[in-house]
CSV table of C-alpha atoms and ligand atoms in Angstrom, one decimal:
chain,number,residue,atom,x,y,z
A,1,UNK,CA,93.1,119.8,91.5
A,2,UNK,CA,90.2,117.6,93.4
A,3,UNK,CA,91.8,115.8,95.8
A,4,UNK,CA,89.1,115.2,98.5
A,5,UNK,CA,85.2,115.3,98.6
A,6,UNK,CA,86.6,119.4,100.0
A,7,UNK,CA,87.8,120.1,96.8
A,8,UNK,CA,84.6,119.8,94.9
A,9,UNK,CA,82.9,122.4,93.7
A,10,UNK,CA,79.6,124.3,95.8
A,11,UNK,CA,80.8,121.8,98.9
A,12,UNK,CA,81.6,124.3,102.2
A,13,UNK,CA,82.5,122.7,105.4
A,14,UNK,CA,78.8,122.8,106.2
A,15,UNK,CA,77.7,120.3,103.5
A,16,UNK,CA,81.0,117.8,103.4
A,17,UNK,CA,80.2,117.3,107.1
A,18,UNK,CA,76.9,116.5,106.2
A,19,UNK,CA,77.8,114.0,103.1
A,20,UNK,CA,80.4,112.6,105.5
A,21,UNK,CA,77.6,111.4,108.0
A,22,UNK,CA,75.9,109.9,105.4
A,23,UNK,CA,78.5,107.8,104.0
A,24,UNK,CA,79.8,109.7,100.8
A,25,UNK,CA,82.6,110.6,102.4
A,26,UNK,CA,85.0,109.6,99.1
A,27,UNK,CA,85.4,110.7,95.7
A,28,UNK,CA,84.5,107.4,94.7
A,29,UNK,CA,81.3,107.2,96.7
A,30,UNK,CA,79.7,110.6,95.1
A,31,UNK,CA,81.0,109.6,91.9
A,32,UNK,CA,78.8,106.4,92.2
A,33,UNK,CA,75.6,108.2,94.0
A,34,UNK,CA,72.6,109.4,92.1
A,35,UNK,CA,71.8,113.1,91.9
A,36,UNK,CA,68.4,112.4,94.3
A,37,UNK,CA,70.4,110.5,96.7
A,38,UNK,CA,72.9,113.2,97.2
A,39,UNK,CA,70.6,115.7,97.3
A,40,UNK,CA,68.4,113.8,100.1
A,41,UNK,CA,71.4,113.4,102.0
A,42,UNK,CA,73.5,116.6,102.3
A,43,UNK,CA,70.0,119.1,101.7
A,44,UNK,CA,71.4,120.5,98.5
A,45,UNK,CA,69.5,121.0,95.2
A,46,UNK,CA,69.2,118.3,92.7
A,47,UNK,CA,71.6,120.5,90.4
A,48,UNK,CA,74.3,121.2,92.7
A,49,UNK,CA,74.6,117.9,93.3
A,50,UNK,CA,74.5,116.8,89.6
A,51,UNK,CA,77.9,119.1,89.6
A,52,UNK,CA,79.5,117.7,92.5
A,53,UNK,CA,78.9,114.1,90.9
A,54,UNK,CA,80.3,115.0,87.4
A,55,UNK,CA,82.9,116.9,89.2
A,56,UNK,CA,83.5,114.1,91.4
A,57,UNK,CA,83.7,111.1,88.0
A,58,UNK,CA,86.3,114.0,85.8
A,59,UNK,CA,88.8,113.7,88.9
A,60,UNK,CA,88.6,109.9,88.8
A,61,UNK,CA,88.9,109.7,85.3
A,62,UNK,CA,85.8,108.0,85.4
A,63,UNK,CA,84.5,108.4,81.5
A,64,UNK,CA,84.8,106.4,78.1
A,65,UNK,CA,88.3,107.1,76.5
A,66,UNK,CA,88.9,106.1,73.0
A,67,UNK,CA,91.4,103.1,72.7
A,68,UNK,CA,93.7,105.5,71.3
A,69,UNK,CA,93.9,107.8,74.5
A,70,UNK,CA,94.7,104.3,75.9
A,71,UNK,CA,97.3,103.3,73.6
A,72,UNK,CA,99.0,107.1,74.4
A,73,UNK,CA,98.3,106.5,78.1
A,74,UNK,CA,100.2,103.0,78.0
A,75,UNK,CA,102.9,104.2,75.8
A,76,UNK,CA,103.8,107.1,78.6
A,77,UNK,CA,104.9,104.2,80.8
A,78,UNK,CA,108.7,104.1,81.5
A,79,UNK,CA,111.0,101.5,83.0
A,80,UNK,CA,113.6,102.1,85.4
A,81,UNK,CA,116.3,99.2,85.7
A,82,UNK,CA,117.0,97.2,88.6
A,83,UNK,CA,120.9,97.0,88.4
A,84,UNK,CA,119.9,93.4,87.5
A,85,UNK,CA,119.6,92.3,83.8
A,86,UNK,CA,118.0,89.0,85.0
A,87,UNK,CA,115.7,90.7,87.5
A,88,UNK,CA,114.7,93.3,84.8
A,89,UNK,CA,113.9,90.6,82.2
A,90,UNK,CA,111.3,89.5,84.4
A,91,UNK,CA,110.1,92.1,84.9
A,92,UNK,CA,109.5,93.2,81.4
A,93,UNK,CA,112.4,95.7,80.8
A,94,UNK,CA,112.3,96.9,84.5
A,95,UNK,CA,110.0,98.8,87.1
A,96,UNK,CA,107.4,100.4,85.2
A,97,UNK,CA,106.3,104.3,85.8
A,98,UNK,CA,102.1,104.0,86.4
A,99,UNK,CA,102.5,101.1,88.1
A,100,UNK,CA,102.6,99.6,92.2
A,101,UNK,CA,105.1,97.6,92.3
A,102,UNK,CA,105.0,95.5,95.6
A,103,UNK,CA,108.0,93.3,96.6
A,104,UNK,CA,107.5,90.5,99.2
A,105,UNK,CA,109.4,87.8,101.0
A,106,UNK,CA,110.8,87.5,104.2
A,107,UNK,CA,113.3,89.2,106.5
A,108,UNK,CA,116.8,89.7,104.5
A,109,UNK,CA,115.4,88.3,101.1
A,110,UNK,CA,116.7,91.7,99.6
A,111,UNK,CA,113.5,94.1,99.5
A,112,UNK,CA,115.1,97.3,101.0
A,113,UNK,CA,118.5,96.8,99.0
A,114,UNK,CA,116.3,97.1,95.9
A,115,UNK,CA,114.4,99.9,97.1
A,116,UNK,CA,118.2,101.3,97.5
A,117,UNK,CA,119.1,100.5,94.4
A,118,UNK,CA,116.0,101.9,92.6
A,119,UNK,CA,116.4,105.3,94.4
A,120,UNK,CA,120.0,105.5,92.3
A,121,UNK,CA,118.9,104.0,89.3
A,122,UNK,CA,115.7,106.0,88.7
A,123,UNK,CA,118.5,109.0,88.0
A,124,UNK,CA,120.4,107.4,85.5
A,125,UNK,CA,119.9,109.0,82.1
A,126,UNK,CA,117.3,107.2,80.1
A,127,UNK,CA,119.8,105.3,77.9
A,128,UNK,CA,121.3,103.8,80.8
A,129,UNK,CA,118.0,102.9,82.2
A,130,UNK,CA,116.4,105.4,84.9
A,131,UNK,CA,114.6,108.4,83.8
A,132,UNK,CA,116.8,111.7,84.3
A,133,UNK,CA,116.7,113.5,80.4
A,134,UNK,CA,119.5,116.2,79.9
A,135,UNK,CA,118.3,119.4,81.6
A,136,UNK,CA,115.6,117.5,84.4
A,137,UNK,CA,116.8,114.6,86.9
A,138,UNK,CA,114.6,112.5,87.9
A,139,UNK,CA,114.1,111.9,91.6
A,140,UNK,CA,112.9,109.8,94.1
A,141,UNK,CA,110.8,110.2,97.2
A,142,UNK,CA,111.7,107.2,99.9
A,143,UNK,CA,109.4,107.0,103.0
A,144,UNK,CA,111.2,104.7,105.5
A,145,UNK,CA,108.9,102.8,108.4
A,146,UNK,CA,111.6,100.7,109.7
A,147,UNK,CA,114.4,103.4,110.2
A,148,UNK,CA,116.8,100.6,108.1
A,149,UNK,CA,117.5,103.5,104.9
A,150,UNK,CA,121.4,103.8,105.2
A,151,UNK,CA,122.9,106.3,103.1
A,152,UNK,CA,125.9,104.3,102.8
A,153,UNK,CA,124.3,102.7,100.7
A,154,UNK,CA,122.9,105.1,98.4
A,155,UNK,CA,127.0,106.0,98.4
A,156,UNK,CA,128.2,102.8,97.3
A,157,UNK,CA,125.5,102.0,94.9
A,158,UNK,CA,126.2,106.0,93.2
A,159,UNK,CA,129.7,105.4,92.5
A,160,UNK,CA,128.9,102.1,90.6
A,161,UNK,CA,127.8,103.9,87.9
A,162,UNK,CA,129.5,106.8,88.4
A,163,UNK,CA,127.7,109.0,89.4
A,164,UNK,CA,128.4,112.1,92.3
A,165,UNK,CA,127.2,110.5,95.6
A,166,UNK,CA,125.9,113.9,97.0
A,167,UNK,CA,123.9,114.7,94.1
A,168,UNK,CA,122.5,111.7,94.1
A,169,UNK,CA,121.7,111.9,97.8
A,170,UNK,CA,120.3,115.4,97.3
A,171,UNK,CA,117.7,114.1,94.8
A,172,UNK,CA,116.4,111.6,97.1
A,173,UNK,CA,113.9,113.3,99.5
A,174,UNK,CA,113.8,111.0,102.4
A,175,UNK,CA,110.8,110.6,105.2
A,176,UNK,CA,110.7,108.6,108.3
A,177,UNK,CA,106.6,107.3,108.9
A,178,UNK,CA,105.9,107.2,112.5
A,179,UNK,CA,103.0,105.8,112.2
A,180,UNK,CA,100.2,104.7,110.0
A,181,UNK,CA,98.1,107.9,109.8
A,182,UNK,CA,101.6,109.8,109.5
A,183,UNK,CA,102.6,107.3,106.6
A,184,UNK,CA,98.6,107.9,105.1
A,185,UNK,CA,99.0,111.7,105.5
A,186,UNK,CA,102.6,111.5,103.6
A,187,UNK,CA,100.8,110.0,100.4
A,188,UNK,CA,98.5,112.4,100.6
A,189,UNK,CA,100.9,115.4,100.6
A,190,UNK,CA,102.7,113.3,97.5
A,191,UNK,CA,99.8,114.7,95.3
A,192,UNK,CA,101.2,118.1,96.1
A,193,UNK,CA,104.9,117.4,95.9
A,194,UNK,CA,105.1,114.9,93.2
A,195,UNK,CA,104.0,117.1,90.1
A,196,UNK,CA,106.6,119.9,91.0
A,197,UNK,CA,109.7,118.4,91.3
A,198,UNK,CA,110.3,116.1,89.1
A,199,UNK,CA,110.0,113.1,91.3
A,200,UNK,CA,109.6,109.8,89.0
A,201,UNK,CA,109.6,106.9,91.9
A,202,UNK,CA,108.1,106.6,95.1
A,203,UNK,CA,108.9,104.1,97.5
A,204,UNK,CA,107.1,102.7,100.7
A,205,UNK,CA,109.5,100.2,102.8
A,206,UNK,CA,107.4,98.8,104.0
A,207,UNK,CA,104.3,99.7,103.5
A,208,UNK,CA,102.9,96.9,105.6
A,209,UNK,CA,104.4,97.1,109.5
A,210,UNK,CA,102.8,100.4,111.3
A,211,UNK,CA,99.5,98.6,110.0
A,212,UNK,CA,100.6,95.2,111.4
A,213,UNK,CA,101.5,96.8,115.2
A,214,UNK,CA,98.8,99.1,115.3
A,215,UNK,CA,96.0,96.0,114.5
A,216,UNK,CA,97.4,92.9,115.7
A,217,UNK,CA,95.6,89.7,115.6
A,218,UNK,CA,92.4,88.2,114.0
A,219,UNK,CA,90.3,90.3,115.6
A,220,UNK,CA,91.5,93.7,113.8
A,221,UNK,CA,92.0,92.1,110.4
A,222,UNK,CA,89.2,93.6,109.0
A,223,UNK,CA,89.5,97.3,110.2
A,224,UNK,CA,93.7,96.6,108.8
A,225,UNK,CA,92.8,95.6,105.6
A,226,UNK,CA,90.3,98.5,105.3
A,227,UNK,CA,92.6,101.0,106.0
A,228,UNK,CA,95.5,99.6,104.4
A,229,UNK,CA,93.3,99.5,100.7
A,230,UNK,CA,93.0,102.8,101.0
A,231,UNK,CA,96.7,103.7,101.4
A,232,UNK,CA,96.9,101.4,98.4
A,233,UNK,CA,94.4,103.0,96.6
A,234,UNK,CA,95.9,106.1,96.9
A,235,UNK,CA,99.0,104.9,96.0
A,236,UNK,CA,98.1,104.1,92.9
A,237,UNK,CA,96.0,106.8,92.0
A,238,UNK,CA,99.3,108.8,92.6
A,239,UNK,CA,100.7,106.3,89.8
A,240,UNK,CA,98.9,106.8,87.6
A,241,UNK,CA,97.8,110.2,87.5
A,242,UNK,CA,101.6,112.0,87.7
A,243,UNK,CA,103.4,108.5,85.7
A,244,UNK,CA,105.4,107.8,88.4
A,245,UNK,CA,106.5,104.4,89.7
A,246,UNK,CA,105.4,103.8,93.1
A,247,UNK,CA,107.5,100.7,95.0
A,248,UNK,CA,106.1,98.9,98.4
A,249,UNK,CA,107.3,96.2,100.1
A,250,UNK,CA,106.0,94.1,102.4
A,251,UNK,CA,107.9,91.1,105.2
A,252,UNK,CA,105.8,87.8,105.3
A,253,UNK,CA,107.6,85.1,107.2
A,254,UNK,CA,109.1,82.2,105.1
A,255,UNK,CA,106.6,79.6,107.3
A,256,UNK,CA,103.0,80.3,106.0
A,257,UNK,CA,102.0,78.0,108.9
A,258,UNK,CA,102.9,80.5,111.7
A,259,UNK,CA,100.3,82.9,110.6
A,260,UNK,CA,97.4,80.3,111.2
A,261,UNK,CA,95.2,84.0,112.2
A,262,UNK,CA,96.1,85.5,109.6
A,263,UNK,CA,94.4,84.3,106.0
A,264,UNK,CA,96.2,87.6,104.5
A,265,UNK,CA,99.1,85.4,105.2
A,266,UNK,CA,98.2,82.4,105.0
A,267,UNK,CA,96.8,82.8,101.2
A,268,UNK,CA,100.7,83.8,100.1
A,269,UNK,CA,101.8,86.6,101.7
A,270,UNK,CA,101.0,90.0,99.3
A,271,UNK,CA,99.1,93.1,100.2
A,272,UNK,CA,97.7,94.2,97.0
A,273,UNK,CA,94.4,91.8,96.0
A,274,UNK,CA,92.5,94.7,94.8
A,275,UNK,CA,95.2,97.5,93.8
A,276,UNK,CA,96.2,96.6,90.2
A,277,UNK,CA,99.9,96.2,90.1
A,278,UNK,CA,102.9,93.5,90.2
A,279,UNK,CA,103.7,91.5,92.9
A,280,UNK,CA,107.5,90.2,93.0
A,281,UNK,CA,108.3,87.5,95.6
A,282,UNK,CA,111.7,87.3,96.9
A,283,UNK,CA,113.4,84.6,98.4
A,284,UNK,CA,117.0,83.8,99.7
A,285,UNK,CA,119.2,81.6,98.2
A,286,UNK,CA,122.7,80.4,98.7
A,287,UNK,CA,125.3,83.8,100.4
A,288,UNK,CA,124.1,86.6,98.4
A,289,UNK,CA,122.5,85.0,95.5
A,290,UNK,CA,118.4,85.8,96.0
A,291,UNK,CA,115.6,84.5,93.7
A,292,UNK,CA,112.6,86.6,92.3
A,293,UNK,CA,109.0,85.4,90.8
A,294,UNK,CA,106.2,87.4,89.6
A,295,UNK,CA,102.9,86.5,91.0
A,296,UNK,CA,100.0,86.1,89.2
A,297,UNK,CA,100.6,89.1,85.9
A,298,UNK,CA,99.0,87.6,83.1
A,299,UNK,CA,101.3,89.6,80.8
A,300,UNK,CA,104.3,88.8,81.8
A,301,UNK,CA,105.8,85.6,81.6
A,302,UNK,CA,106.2,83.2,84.1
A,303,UNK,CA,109.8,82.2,85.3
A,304,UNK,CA,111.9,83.0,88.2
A,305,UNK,CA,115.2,85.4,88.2
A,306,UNK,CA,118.3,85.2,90.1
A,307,UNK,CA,120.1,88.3,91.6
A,308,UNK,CA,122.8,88.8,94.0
A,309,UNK,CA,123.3,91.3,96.6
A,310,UNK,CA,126.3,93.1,96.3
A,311,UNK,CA,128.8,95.7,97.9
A,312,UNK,CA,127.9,97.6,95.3
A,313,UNK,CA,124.1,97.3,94.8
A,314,UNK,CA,121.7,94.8,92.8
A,315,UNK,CA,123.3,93.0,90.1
A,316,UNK,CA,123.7,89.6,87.7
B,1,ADP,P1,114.8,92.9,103.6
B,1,ADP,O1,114.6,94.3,103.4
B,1,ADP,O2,114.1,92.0,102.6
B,1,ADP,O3,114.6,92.4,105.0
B,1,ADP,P2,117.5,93.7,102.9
B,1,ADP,O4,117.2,94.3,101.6
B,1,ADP,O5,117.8,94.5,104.0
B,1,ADP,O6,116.4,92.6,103.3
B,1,ADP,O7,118.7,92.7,102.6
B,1,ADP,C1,119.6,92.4,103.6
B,1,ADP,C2,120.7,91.6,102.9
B,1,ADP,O8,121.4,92.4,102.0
B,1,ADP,C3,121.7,91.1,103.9
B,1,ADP,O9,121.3,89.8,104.4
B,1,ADP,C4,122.9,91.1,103.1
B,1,ADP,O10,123.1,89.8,102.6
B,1,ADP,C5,122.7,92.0,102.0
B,1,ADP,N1,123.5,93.2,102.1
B,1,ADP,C6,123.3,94.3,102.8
B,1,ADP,N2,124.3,95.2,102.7
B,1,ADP,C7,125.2,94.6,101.9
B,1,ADP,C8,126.5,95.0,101.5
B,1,ADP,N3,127.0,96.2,101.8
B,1,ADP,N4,127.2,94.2,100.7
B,1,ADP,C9,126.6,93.0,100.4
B,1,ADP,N5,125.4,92.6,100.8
B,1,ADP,C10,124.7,93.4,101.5
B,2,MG,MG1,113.9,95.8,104.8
């Protein structure tokens, strides 16, 4: 498996230094570079780095693929219900394997419950809307920046469908993310961890704070949103390449107008302008009732759904 610029084939630590120095220090840079610029830059022969570039574009999936492959690709995609029939008809049927899914809105608007809820749901069988089949369950890896998972939770929600609290628990391998590079490192380590056990959902709550408290301010934007991409462009490359759904969320403050600095805010609020995926915004309503709208997907329809927070999880 080529995972890193390390991985590729003829490159020692003696010539990935060098190609780091001059800039190719991705996947998707070599798979971009010609064979003579490659070959200038790390003092390697032409042919050597013909290989590293080929090998470099096969683990991107970087190549023509019939329409078919794509209609086989798409029709791998699962859905994993929300608990909410109203929420999951927006959203097409549910949360959908191969996918980001990033859910925004401010503080209490409901994001981690859902994360919750999705780390019970995603076992269900498949007839009752999560992914489990009769002899695999399907499990869920939650990495936790905020220290606000509560297993409680993961309790109460269980036993509304029935299902053994413990086991549930068991099949949710949980992580707390110290920081961002600790949170980067974690994704990285999914590409290991996710094709051996089962795992069908990953979730990231939230995927946006270490990044916010490490680079506050205007000044830093630029270096945050650099580094962030990345995280999110590794998220969904994990997506896609093992089928899995992969959930973020991300606080943004009900008053655009308070992040005057901040034009990631001050534009609406979500993270992911250049990672494909679907972008939920979530706002409060009256008590428990919340409200959800999909933001710019061209293929789903437009419309708002309304939820409620319950003792017992997401639901009509
Ligand atoms: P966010 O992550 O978007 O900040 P949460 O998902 O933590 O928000 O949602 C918090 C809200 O969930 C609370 O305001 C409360 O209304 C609701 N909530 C949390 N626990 C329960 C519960 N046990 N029963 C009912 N509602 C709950
Ligand atoms: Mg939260």
């Amino acid at each position: 498996e080529v995972k890193s610029i390390t991985d590729l084939p003829g490159v020692g630590p003696a010539t990935a230094n060098k190609l780091i120095e001059a800039g190719y220090a991705t996947l998707e840079a070599i798979a971009v570079a010609t064979p003579q610029e490659l070959s200038a830059a790390a003092g390697i022969p032409i042919t050597t780095a013909q290989r590293i570039i080929k090998a470099a574009r096969e683990a991107l999936d970087i190549r023509f693929k019939s329409a078919l492959e794509v209609k086989k690709e798409r029709l791998q995609t699962r859905k994993i219900t929300t608990g909410s029939r109203n929420l999951d008809d927006l959203l097409g049927g549910g949360i959908e394997t191969r996918t980001l899914t990033e859910f925004f809105g401010e503080f209490g608007s409901g994001k981690t419950q859902i994360c919750h809820q999705l780390a019970v749901n995603v076992q269900l069988p498949v007839d009752k809307g999560g992914l489990s089949t009769p002899d695999q369950v399907a499990k869920a890896v939650y990495i936790d920046t905020e220290g606000t998972f509560r297993w409680e939770r993961i309790e109460a929600m269980s036993k509304r469908w029935g299902l053994d609290p413990d086991e549930v628990m068991s099949n949710i391998l949980y992580i707390r993310a110290i920081n961002s590079d600790h949170q980067m490192a974690i994704v990285d380590e999914l590409f290991n961890v996710v094709p051996k056990d089962n795992i069908k959902l990953v979730i990231v709550d939230s995927v946006t704070s270490h990044f916010r408290a490490e680079y506050p301010g205007r000044e830093n934007l630029a270096a945050r949103q650099q580094k962030l991409n990345r995280h999110l462009h590794q998220l969904s490359r994990l997506a896609e390449i093992y089928n899995v759904a992969v959930i973020i969320t991300n606080q943004v403050m009900a008053k655009p107008d308070v992040f005057y600095g901040d034009p990631t805010q001050a534009v609406g609020g979500h993270v992911l302008y250049h990672a494909p995926g679907i972008r939920v915004q979530l706002r409060k309503s009256r008590g428990n009732k919340r409200i959800a709208r999909i933001v710019d997907a061209p293929h789903l329809p437009e419309g708002e759904a309304v939820f409620m927070i319950t003792d017992y999880g997401i639901a009509d």
